[in-house]
Amino acid sequence: MNKQNSKYRWIVFASVLFTYFLIVSQRTAPGLITDQLMNEFSVTAATIGLIASIQFFAYAGLQVPIGILSDRFGPNFFLIIGTILAGSGTLLYSLAPNESVLLIARLIVGTGDSAIWVNLVLILSQWFKGNEFVKLLGMAGVSGSLGFLLATVPFSLWIGLLGWRTSFLSMGILLLLCGILLYVVLIYQPKRIIKSNSLPESSLKKIKAKPEKTSVILKRIFTSRQAWAAFFCHFGSVGTYVGFIGSWAVPYGTSVFDMSLSTASQFIMIGLFGAIMGAPLTTMISSRLHSIKKPYLIIHCIILLSWATFLVFSGKPPLFMLVLLFFIIGFGNGASALTFALVRQSFDAKEVGVATGFANMGGFLSAVLLPSIFGTVLDSFQTGNSHIGYFYGFMIPVIFSLLGLFGGFLIKEKQQEVVQSKELSY
C-alpha cells in the first residue's frame, strides 16, 4: 500500500485528529473544578497549582525521550500507548479519594499527553506528501484549539449536568476507546490491506540499516541551527500564549478592568478563535510562498508588538484594543504549526521525532516558566494600582517573544528544489 496516495490516509488523519482534540481538552479541563476540588479535598491553592503543573512538567520533560523512542521504534505504538495512558489517568482522576491520587493521575495524563503531538507529526509525515503535510498541520492546530474550546463552556455544562466525577469518568472511557480505535486504524487494518493485496514477499522486504547511537543523534540535534530555531520559535509563540491564558488572563481582567469572572473568561475565547484562524491561514500562506521563514518572522514581529503594546499603555490598554490584542496573540499561537513544518523540512525521517520533541519542549518550557515568573513579579509590585504590577509582569512575555523572533532569524531557508527532493524520501 502506497500510504501517501491511498484514500485510507484520510481515515488515519480523522482518527488521529479526533484523539488529539479530546486529549488537548483535558490539559485545561481540571481548571473548571478548582473550587470544587479545594472544598471537597480541603486543600490549598498551592496544592491545586502543583497538581495542575505536574502534567506540564511531565509533558515538557518527556518530549525529547519520546522523540528518540518514536524515531527508533515507530510512532504508531507510542501514540496508542499515550492515548491509553491519558485515558487511564483521567479515569483515575475521576475516582481519586485524596489529593495524592489526583497528583498521580495528572502525572499519568501528562505522560500520555507527551507522546501525542510528536507521534501525530510523525504519522502525518508518513501518510502525506510534503506540501499536503504543511497544510494539514494547520488543521491539526485547529483541532487542538477546538480541544481547548471544548474545555470551556461545553465541558463546564457537562460538569454542571453530571457532576465533575462522572464527566471526567466519561472522558476517560472515551479516550480508552480512542486507543482501541487507533490500534485498528494504524496497525490492524493496514496489515489486512497489505495481506489482501497479495504482494510478493520480496516487495515487502526492507533493508534495515543499523540505527545510529542515541548520543550521536542528540549531539547532531543539539548543535543544529535549525533545531534551535524551531525551539526558540515555539518558545516565543506558544509559551507566551498558553502560559498567560492558562494562569493570569482571567485575574488580569477581574483586577485591572473590574470585569466579572464570566466576562474575563470571554477573552480566553477570543484568543482561542484567533488560534483557530491562525493555524490554517499561516500554513496555507507558507505553502503558497514555498517559505516558512518569511511568514514566521512576520508572525513573531506581530506577537512581539502585541505584548509590547501592554507596556505602552502601562498595563491597561483601551478595552477595544484589549480584544484585538488577545485575538492577535491567539493567532500567533495558532501559527506555531509552522514550527513542525520547519522540522519536517529540515531533518531526515530518522530524526524528525527527536527534533519535533525538542522544538515542542521549547513551547511548553516557556508555558511552565511564564506563569510562575509572572506571579513572582506581581507579588513584588503589590500596590494600590493593580495594573502597575501587570505592567512589569508583561515584560516577561515581551522578553519571551524576543527569543521567538530570534528563532525566526535563525531559520535557514532551503532552496525549493532541495526541499522537493527531500519530500520524495518520506
Short mmCIF file of C-alpha atoms in Angstrom, two decimals:
data_model
loop_
_atom_site.label_atom_id
_atom_site.label_comp_id
_atom_site.label_asym_id
_atom_site.label_seq_id
_atom_site.Cartn_x
_atom_site.Cartn_y
_atom_site.Cartn_z
CA MET A 1 0.00 0.00 0.00
CA ASN A 2 1.37 3.40 -1.05
CA LYS A 3 0.47 5.40 2.05
CA GLN A 4 0.79 8.87 0.51
CA ASN A 5 -1.54 8.07 -2.41
CA SER A 6 -4.04 5.92 -0.52
CA LYS A 7 -7.56 7.13 0.28
CA TYR A 8 -7.14 5.32 3.60
CA ARG A 9 -4.81 8.09 4.77
CA TRP A 10 -7.85 10.31 5.41
CA ILE A 11 -9.23 7.75 7.86
CA VAL A 12 -5.86 7.88 9.63
CA PHE A 13 -5.98 11.68 9.60
CA ALA A 14 -9.51 11.86 11.06
CA SER A 15 -8.81 9.26 13.77
CA VAL A 16 -5.57 10.86 14.91
CA LEU A 17 -7.00 14.39 14.96
CA PHE A 18 -10.14 13.36 16.88
CA THR A 19 -7.95 11.74 19.53
CA TYR A 20 -5.74 14.85 19.72
CA PHE A 21 -8.85 17.04 20.05
CA LEU A 22 -10.04 15.09 23.11
CA ILE A 23 -6.63 14.90 24.79
CA VAL A 24 -5.99 18.63 24.42
CA SER A 25 -9.32 19.34 26.13
CA GLN A 26 -8.04 17.51 29.21
CA ARG A 27 -5.00 19.78 29.56
CA THR A 28 -7.10 22.62 30.95
CA ALA A 29 -10.43 20.97 31.89
CA PRO A 30 -9.38 20.46 35.56
CA GLY A 31 -9.22 24.25 35.88
CA LEU A 32 -13.02 24.27 35.68
CA ILE A 33 -13.34 22.47 39.02
CA THR A 34 -10.61 24.19 41.07
CA ASP A 35 -13.06 25.46 43.71
CA GLN A 36 -14.82 22.10 43.95
CA LEU A 37 -11.53 20.27 44.47
CA MET A 38 -10.39 22.73 47.15
CA ASN A 39 -13.66 22.28 49.03
CA GLU A 40 -14.02 18.52 48.62
CA PHE A 41 -10.42 17.63 49.48
CA SER A 42 -9.72 20.60 51.83
CA VAL A 43 -6.52 21.57 50.01
CA THR A 44 -4.83 24.90 49.45
CA ALA A 45 -4.46 26.81 46.18
CA ALA A 46 -0.75 25.93 46.21
CA THR A 47 -1.60 22.21 46.22
CA ILE A 48 -4.02 22.66 43.33
CA GLY A 49 -1.31 24.60 41.48
CA LEU A 50 1.13 21.72 41.99
CA ILE A 51 -1.43 19.19 40.73
CA ALA A 52 -2.06 21.34 37.64
CA SER A 53 1.61 21.99 36.85
CA ILE A 54 2.83 18.38 37.26
CA GLN A 55 1.12 17.46 33.99
CA PHE A 56 3.04 20.14 32.04
CA PHE A 57 6.33 19.29 33.73
CA ALA A 58 5.90 15.67 32.61
CA TYR A 59 4.89 16.81 29.14
CA ALA A 60 7.87 19.13 28.63
CA GLY A 61 10.41 16.78 30.23
CA LEU A 62 9.46 13.76 28.13
CA GLN A 63 9.41 15.41 24.69
CA VAL A 64 12.99 14.52 23.69
CA PRO A 65 12.91 10.93 25.10
CA ILE A 66 9.59 10.29 23.34
CA GLY A 67 11.05 11.65 20.11
CA ILE A 68 14.05 9.33 20.35
CA LEU A 69 11.87 6.27 21.03
CA SER A 70 9.41 7.15 18.26
CA ASP A 71 12.20 7.58 15.71
CA ARG A 72 13.69 4.25 16.75
CA PHE A 73 10.54 2.09 17.07
CA GLY A 74 7.90 3.95 15.07
CA PRO A 75 5.10 6.36 16.08
CA ASN A 76 2.03 4.10 15.98
CA PHE A 77 2.75 2.19 19.19
CA PHE A 78 3.57 5.31 21.21
CA LEU A 79 0.52 7.23 20.01
CA ILE A 80 -1.71 4.34 21.08
CA ILE A 81 0.05 3.93 24.46
CA GLY A 82 -0.06 7.71 25.03
CA THR A 83 -3.81 7.75 24.41
CA ILE A 84 -4.40 4.81 26.76
CA LEU A 85 -2.29 6.46 29.48
CA ALA A 86 -4.21 9.74 29.08
CA GLY A 87 -7.49 7.84 29.35
CA SER A 88 -6.34 5.80 32.36
CA GLY A 89 -5.09 8.93 34.15
CA THR A 90 -8.39 10.70 33.51
CA LEU A 91 -10.30 7.70 34.86
CA LEU A 92 -8.12 7.63 37.98
CA TYR A 93 -8.65 11.38 38.40
CA SER A 94 -12.43 10.90 38.43
CA LEU A 95 -12.16 8.21 41.13
CA ALA A 96 -9.48 9.88 43.31
CA PRO A 97 -10.13 9.59 47.06
CA ASN A 98 -7.49 12.18 48.03
CA GLU A 99 -5.12 14.83 46.66
CA SER A 100 -2.18 12.38 46.34
CA VAL A 101 -4.14 10.28 43.85
CA LEU A 102 -5.15 13.46 42.00
CA LEU A 103 -1.45 14.30 41.63
CA ILE A 104 -0.56 10.80 40.38
CA ALA A 105 -3.50 10.88 37.96
CA ARG A 106 -2.37 14.17 36.38
CA LEU A 107 1.19 12.84 36.14
CA ILE A 108 -0.12 9.84 34.20
CA VAL A 109 -2.18 12.13 31.94
CA GLY A 110 0.87 14.32 31.30
CA THR A 111 2.99 11.26 30.48
CA GLY A 112 0.41 10.07 27.98
CA ASP A 113 -0.09 13.54 26.53
CA SER A 114 3.67 13.90 25.96
CA ALA A 115 3.50 11.12 23.35
CA ILE A 116 0.66 12.60 21.31
CA TRP A 117 1.90 15.58 19.28
CA VAL A 118 5.34 14.19 18.41
CA ASN A 119 3.82 11.00 17.06
CA LEU A 120 0.94 12.82 15.37
CA VAL A 121 3.52 14.80 13.36
CA LEU A 122 5.45 11.63 12.52
CA ILE A 123 2.33 9.74 11.42
CA LEU A 124 1.12 12.60 9.21
CA SER A 125 4.60 12.89 7.66
CA GLN A 126 4.42 9.19 6.74
CA TRP A 127 0.93 9.29 5.25
CA PHE A 128 1.00 12.66 3.45
CA LYS A 129 3.29 14.37 0.94
CA GLY A 130 5.31 17.43 1.90
CA ASN A 131 3.11 20.31 0.69
CA GLU A 132 -0.04 18.45 1.75
CA PHE A 133 1.55 17.81 5.14
CA VAL A 134 2.17 21.54 5.78
CA LYS A 135 -1.50 22.37 5.14
CA LEU A 136 -2.72 19.52 7.35
CA LEU A 137 -0.53 20.71 10.21
CA GLY A 138 -2.73 23.80 10.19
CA MET A 139 -5.80 21.56 10.53
CA ALA A 140 -4.11 19.76 13.42
CA GLY A 141 -3.59 23.15 15.06
CA VAL A 142 -7.28 23.92 14.64
CA SER A 143 -8.13 20.56 16.22
CA GLY A 144 -6.02 21.46 19.26
CA SER A 145 -7.65 24.89 19.60
CA LEU A 146 -11.10 23.29 19.38
CA GLY A 147 -9.98 20.95 22.15
CA PHE A 148 -9.18 23.95 24.36
CA LEU A 149 -12.57 25.39 23.37
CA LEU A 150 -14.29 22.16 24.45
CA ALA A 151 -12.72 22.62 27.89
CA THR A 152 -14.57 25.92 28.41
CA VAL A 153 -18.36 26.31 28.26
CA PRO A 154 -19.26 22.87 26.75
CA PHE A 155 -17.37 20.82 29.35
CA SER A 156 -18.47 23.12 32.19
CA LEU A 157 -22.10 22.49 31.17
CA TRP A 158 -21.36 18.75 31.15
CA ILE A 159 -19.91 19.05 34.66
CA GLY A 160 -22.96 21.03 35.80
CA LEU A 161 -25.25 18.33 34.43
CA LEU A 162 -23.48 15.18 35.65
CA GLY A 163 -21.01 16.35 38.29
CA TRP A 164 -17.23 16.53 37.91
CA ARG A 165 -16.52 12.86 38.68
CA THR A 166 -18.95 11.45 36.11
CA SER A 167 -17.79 13.97 33.49
CA PHE A 168 -14.12 13.03 33.82
CA LEU A 169 -15.04 9.35 34.06
CA SER A 170 -16.89 9.53 30.73
CA MET A 171 -13.98 11.36 29.11
CA GLY A 172 -11.55 8.74 30.40
CA ILE A 173 -13.65 5.94 28.91
CA LEU A 174 -13.88 7.81 25.60
CA LEU A 175 -10.08 8.18 25.46
CA LEU A 176 -9.61 4.46 26.13
CA LEU A 177 -11.98 3.74 23.24
CA CYS A 178 -9.88 6.07 21.09
CA GLY A 179 -6.84 3.96 21.97
CA ILE A 180 -8.65 0.90 20.61
CA LEU A 181 -9.71 2.86 17.51
CA LEU A 182 -6.11 3.90 16.84
CA TYR A 183 -4.92 0.30 17.12
CA VAL A 184 -7.46 -0.76 14.49
CA VAL A 185 -6.75 2.18 12.17
CA LEU A 186 -2.94 2.34 12.47
CA ILE A 187 -1.93 -1.30 12.95
CA TYR A 188 -4.67 -3.89 12.41
CA GLN A 189 -6.33 -2.56 9.25
CA PRO A 190 -3.12 -1.63 7.33
CA LYS A 191 -1.83 -5.18 7.92
CA ARG A 192 -5.06 -6.60 6.46
CA ILE A 193 -4.82 -4.31 3.42
CA ILE A 194 -1.23 -5.39 2.76
CA LYS A 195 -2.20 -9.07 3.01
CA SER A 196 -5.22 -8.65 0.72
CA ASN A 197 -3.01 -7.03 -1.92
CA SER A 198 -1.02 -10.30 -2.06
CA LEU A 199 2.24 -8.51 -2.62
CA PRO A 200 5.27 -10.67 -3.41
CA GLU A 201 7.33 -11.35 -0.34
CA SER A 202 10.34 -9.70 -1.94
CA SER A 203 8.47 -6.39 -2.25
CA LEU A 204 7.82 -6.31 1.48
CA LYS A 205 11.45 -6.77 2.43
CA LYS A 206 13.31 -3.72 3.55
CA ILE A 207 16.97 -3.27 4.06
CA LYS A 208 17.37 -2.18 7.66
CA ALA A 209 20.36 -0.03 8.34
CA LYS A 210 22.00 -0.24 11.73
CA PRO A 211 20.43 2.51 13.87
CA GLU A 212 22.66 5.36 14.96
CA LYS A 213 23.58 5.74 18.59
CA THR A 214 21.22 7.97 20.54
CA SER A 215 24.14 10.12 21.72
CA VAL A 216 25.13 10.81 18.11
CA ILE A 217 21.60 11.86 17.16
CA LEU A 218 21.26 14.09 20.23
CA LYS A 219 24.59 15.76 19.56
CA ARG A 220 23.55 16.48 15.99
CA ILE A 221 20.19 17.92 17.10
CA PHE A 222 21.58 20.00 19.96
CA THR A 223 24.24 21.52 17.69
CA SER A 224 21.82 22.16 14.81
CA ARG A 225 20.95 25.74 14.00
CA GLN A 226 17.56 24.63 12.61
CA ALA A 227 16.71 22.73 15.80
CA TRP A 228 17.40 25.78 17.97
CA ALA A 229 15.47 27.95 15.51
CA ALA A 230 12.44 25.68 15.94
CA PHE A 231 12.94 25.58 19.74
CA PHE A 232 13.01 29.38 20.12
CA CYS A 233 10.20 29.96 17.61
CA HIS A 234 7.97 27.63 19.60
CA PHE A 235 9.19 29.12 22.89
CA GLY A 236 8.05 32.58 21.81
CA SER A 237 4.76 31.76 20.10
CA VAL A 238 3.30 29.03 22.33
CA GLY A 239 4.51 29.67 25.87
CA THR A 240 3.57 33.34 25.94
CA TYR A 241 0.00 32.48 24.96
CA VAL A 242 -0.57 29.22 26.84
CA GLY A 243 1.31 30.42 29.92
CA PHE A 244 -0.63 33.69 30.24
CA ILE A 245 -4.06 32.49 29.10
CA GLY A 246 -3.90 29.48 31.39
CA SER A 247 -2.91 31.40 34.51
CA TRP A 248 -3.20 35.20 34.62
CA ALA A 249 -5.63 36.22 31.84
CA VAL A 250 -8.79 35.97 33.95
CA PRO A 251 -7.25 37.56 37.11
CA TYR A 252 -5.93 40.36 34.85
CA GLY A 253 -9.43 41.09 33.57
CA THR A 254 -11.07 40.99 37.00
CA SER A 255 -8.45 43.04 38.89
CA VAL A 256 -7.39 45.61 36.29
CA PHE A 257 -10.68 46.12 34.40
CA ASP A 258 -13.13 45.14 37.20
CA MET A 259 -14.73 42.55 34.93
CA SER A 260 -16.90 39.74 36.18
CA LEU A 261 -15.44 36.24 36.07
CA SER A 262 -17.59 35.28 33.07
CA THR A 263 -16.69 38.44 31.13
CA ALA A 264 -12.97 37.99 31.78
CA SER A 265 -13.16 34.36 30.65
CA GLN A 266 -14.59 35.50 27.32
CA PHE A 267 -11.17 36.94 26.48
CA ILE A 268 -9.82 33.39 26.58
CA MET A 269 -12.45 32.50 23.98
CA ILE A 270 -11.29 35.42 21.81
CA GLY A 271 -7.71 34.11 21.94
CA LEU A 272 -8.92 30.63 21.03
CA PHE A 273 -10.78 31.95 17.99
CA GLY A 274 -7.57 33.68 16.94
CA ALA A 275 -5.67 30.41 17.29
CA ILE A 276 -8.32 28.55 15.27
CA MET A 277 -7.85 31.02 12.40
CA GLY A 278 -4.08 31.32 12.73
CA ALA A 279 -3.17 27.68 12.19
CA PRO A 280 -4.73 27.01 8.75
CA LEU A 281 -4.20 30.52 7.41
CA THR A 282 -0.47 30.75 8.11
CA THR A 283 0.27 27.20 6.92
CA MET A 284 -1.67 27.91 3.72
CA ILE A 285 0.31 31.14 3.15
CA SER A 286 3.57 29.33 3.86
CA SER A 287 2.64 26.62 1.38
CA ARG A 288 1.77 29.19 -1.29
CA LEU A 289 5.00 31.15 -0.74
CA HIS A 290 7.11 27.98 -0.51
CA SER A 291 8.69 29.64 2.52
CA ILE A 292 8.48 29.15 6.27
CA LYS A 293 10.90 31.85 7.40
CA LYS A 294 9.16 34.86 5.83
CA PRO A 295 5.65 34.32 7.29
CA TYR A 296 7.06 33.13 10.62
CA LEU A 297 9.22 36.24 11.01
CA ILE A 298 6.18 38.43 10.35
CA ILE A 299 4.15 36.47 12.90
CA HIS A 300 6.84 36.83 15.57
CA CYS A 301 7.11 40.57 14.93
CA ILE A 302 3.33 40.87 15.38
CA ILE A 303 3.40 38.81 18.60
CA LEU A 304 6.22 40.98 19.99
CA LEU A 305 4.42 44.22 19.10
CA SER A 306 1.21 42.92 20.69
CA TRP A 307 2.84 42.19 24.04
CA ALA A 308 4.81 45.47 23.85
CA THR A 309 1.50 47.32 23.44
CA PHE A 310 0.61 46.36 27.02
CA LEU A 311 3.76 48.18 28.14
CA VAL A 312 2.98 51.25 26.03
CA PHE A 313 -0.33 51.62 27.86
CA SER A 314 1.20 50.90 31.30
CA GLY A 315 -0.52 47.52 31.53
CA LYS A 316 -4.02 48.85 30.83
CA PRO A 317 -4.81 49.36 27.13
CA PRO A 318 -8.27 50.53 26.00
CA LEU A 319 -10.89 47.80 26.10
CA PHE A 320 -11.41 47.66 22.31
CA MET A 321 -7.65 47.25 21.87
CA LEU A 322 -7.56 44.52 24.51
CA VAL A 323 -9.98 42.44 22.44
CA LEU A 324 -7.75 42.87 19.38
CA LEU A 325 -4.58 42.02 21.32
CA PHE A 326 -5.99 38.77 22.70
CA PHE A 327 -7.11 37.78 19.21
CA ILE A 328 -3.68 38.54 17.67
CA ILE A 329 -1.76 36.71 20.41
CA GLY A 330 -4.03 33.70 19.91
CA PHE A 331 -3.50 33.94 16.15
CA GLY A 332 0.26 33.82 16.75
CA ASN A 333 -0.13 30.69 18.84
CA GLY A 334 -2.06 29.03 16.01
CA ALA A 335 0.75 29.95 13.62
CA SER A 336 3.15 27.85 15.71
CA ALA A 337 2.19 24.91 13.47
CA LEU A 338 4.91 26.32 11.19
CA THR A 339 7.46 25.09 13.73
CA PHE A 340 6.78 21.50 12.74
CA ALA A 341 6.69 22.27 9.04
CA LEU A 342 10.22 23.62 9.59
CA VAL A 343 11.25 20.44 11.42
CA ARG A 344 9.89 18.19 8.71
CA GLN A 345 11.65 20.23 6.04
CA SER A 346 14.99 20.36 7.86
CA PHE A 347 15.60 16.85 9.24
CA ASP A 348 15.85 13.33 7.91
CA ALA A 349 12.96 10.95 8.59
CA LYS A 350 15.05 9.02 11.15
CA GLU A 351 15.40 12.09 13.40
CA VAL A 352 12.16 14.03 12.82
CA GLY A 353 10.75 12.62 16.08
CA VAL A 354 13.52 13.84 18.36
CA ALA A 355 13.68 17.19 16.53
CA THR A 356 9.91 17.58 16.92
CA GLY A 357 10.17 16.74 20.63
CA PHE A 358 12.99 19.24 21.11
CA ALA A 359 11.00 22.02 19.41
CA ASN A 360 7.82 21.17 21.31
CA MET A 361 9.75 21.20 24.58
CA GLY A 362 10.61 24.85 23.90
CA GLY A 363 6.96 25.85 23.73
CA PHE A 364 5.91 24.07 26.90
CA LEU A 365 9.03 25.07 28.80
CA SER A 366 8.01 28.70 28.37
CA ALA A 367 4.41 27.75 29.25
CA VAL A 368 5.69 26.36 32.56
CA LEU A 369 8.09 29.24 33.27
CA LEU A 370 5.90 32.23 32.41
CA PRO A 371 3.09 31.77 34.99
CA SER A 372 5.49 31.40 37.93
CA ILE A 373 7.79 34.27 36.89
CA PHE A 374 4.77 36.47 36.13
CA GLY A 375 3.30 35.67 39.56
CA THR A 376 6.59 36.47 41.29
CA VAL A 377 6.66 39.87 39.57
CA LEU A 378 3.06 40.58 40.65
CA ASP A 379 3.93 39.71 44.25
CA SER A 380 6.84 42.17 44.11
CA PHE A 381 4.64 45.09 42.96
CA GLN A 382 1.60 44.89 45.19
CA THR A 383 0.34 48.47 45.04
CA GLY A 384 -3.00 50.20 45.06
CA ASN A 385 -2.96 50.29 41.26
CA SER A 386 -3.10 46.66 40.23
CA HIS A 387 -2.20 47.46 36.63
CA ILE A 388 1.29 48.57 37.76
CA GLY A 389 2.16 45.00 38.75
CA TYR A 390 0.83 43.73 35.45
CA PHE A 391 2.84 46.40 33.61
CA TYR A 392 6.07 44.90 34.96
CA GLY A 393 4.67 41.38 34.52
CA PHE A 394 4.11 41.97 30.80
CA MET A 395 7.84 42.46 30.40
CA ILE A 396 8.15 38.66 30.71
CA PRO A 397 6.14 37.75 27.56
CA VAL A 398 7.91 40.61 25.74
CA ILE A 399 11.28 39.01 26.54
CA PHE A 400 9.97 35.56 25.61
CA SER A 401 8.64 36.99 22.31
CA LEU A 402 12.06 38.47 21.55
CA LEU A 403 13.50 34.97 21.88
CA GLY A 404 10.84 33.77 19.44
CA LEU A 405 11.85 36.48 16.95
CA PHE A 406 15.48 35.46 17.42
CA GLY A 407 14.45 31.91 16.50
CA GLY A 408 12.81 33.23 13.34
CA PHE A 409 16.05 34.90 12.27
CA LEU A 410 17.94 31.65 12.94
CA ILE A 411 15.87 29.77 10.35
CA LYS A 412 17.94 28.88 7.33
CA GLU A 413 15.61 28.65 4.36
CA LYS A 414 16.41 25.87 1.90
CA GLN A 415 16.26 26.11 -1.87
CA GLN A 416 12.93 24.87 -3.23
CA GLU A 417 14.45 22.15 -5.38
CA VAL A 418 16.27 20.73 -2.38
CA VAL A 419 13.02 20.70 -0.41
CA GLN A 420 11.18 18.92 -3.19
CA SER A 421 13.80 16.22 -3.49
CA LYS A 422 13.71 15.76 0.29
CA GLU A 423 9.93 15.27 0.22
CA LEU A 424 10.35 12.28 -2.07
CA SER A 425 12.23 10.46 0.66
CA TYR A 426 9.22 10.42 3.03
#
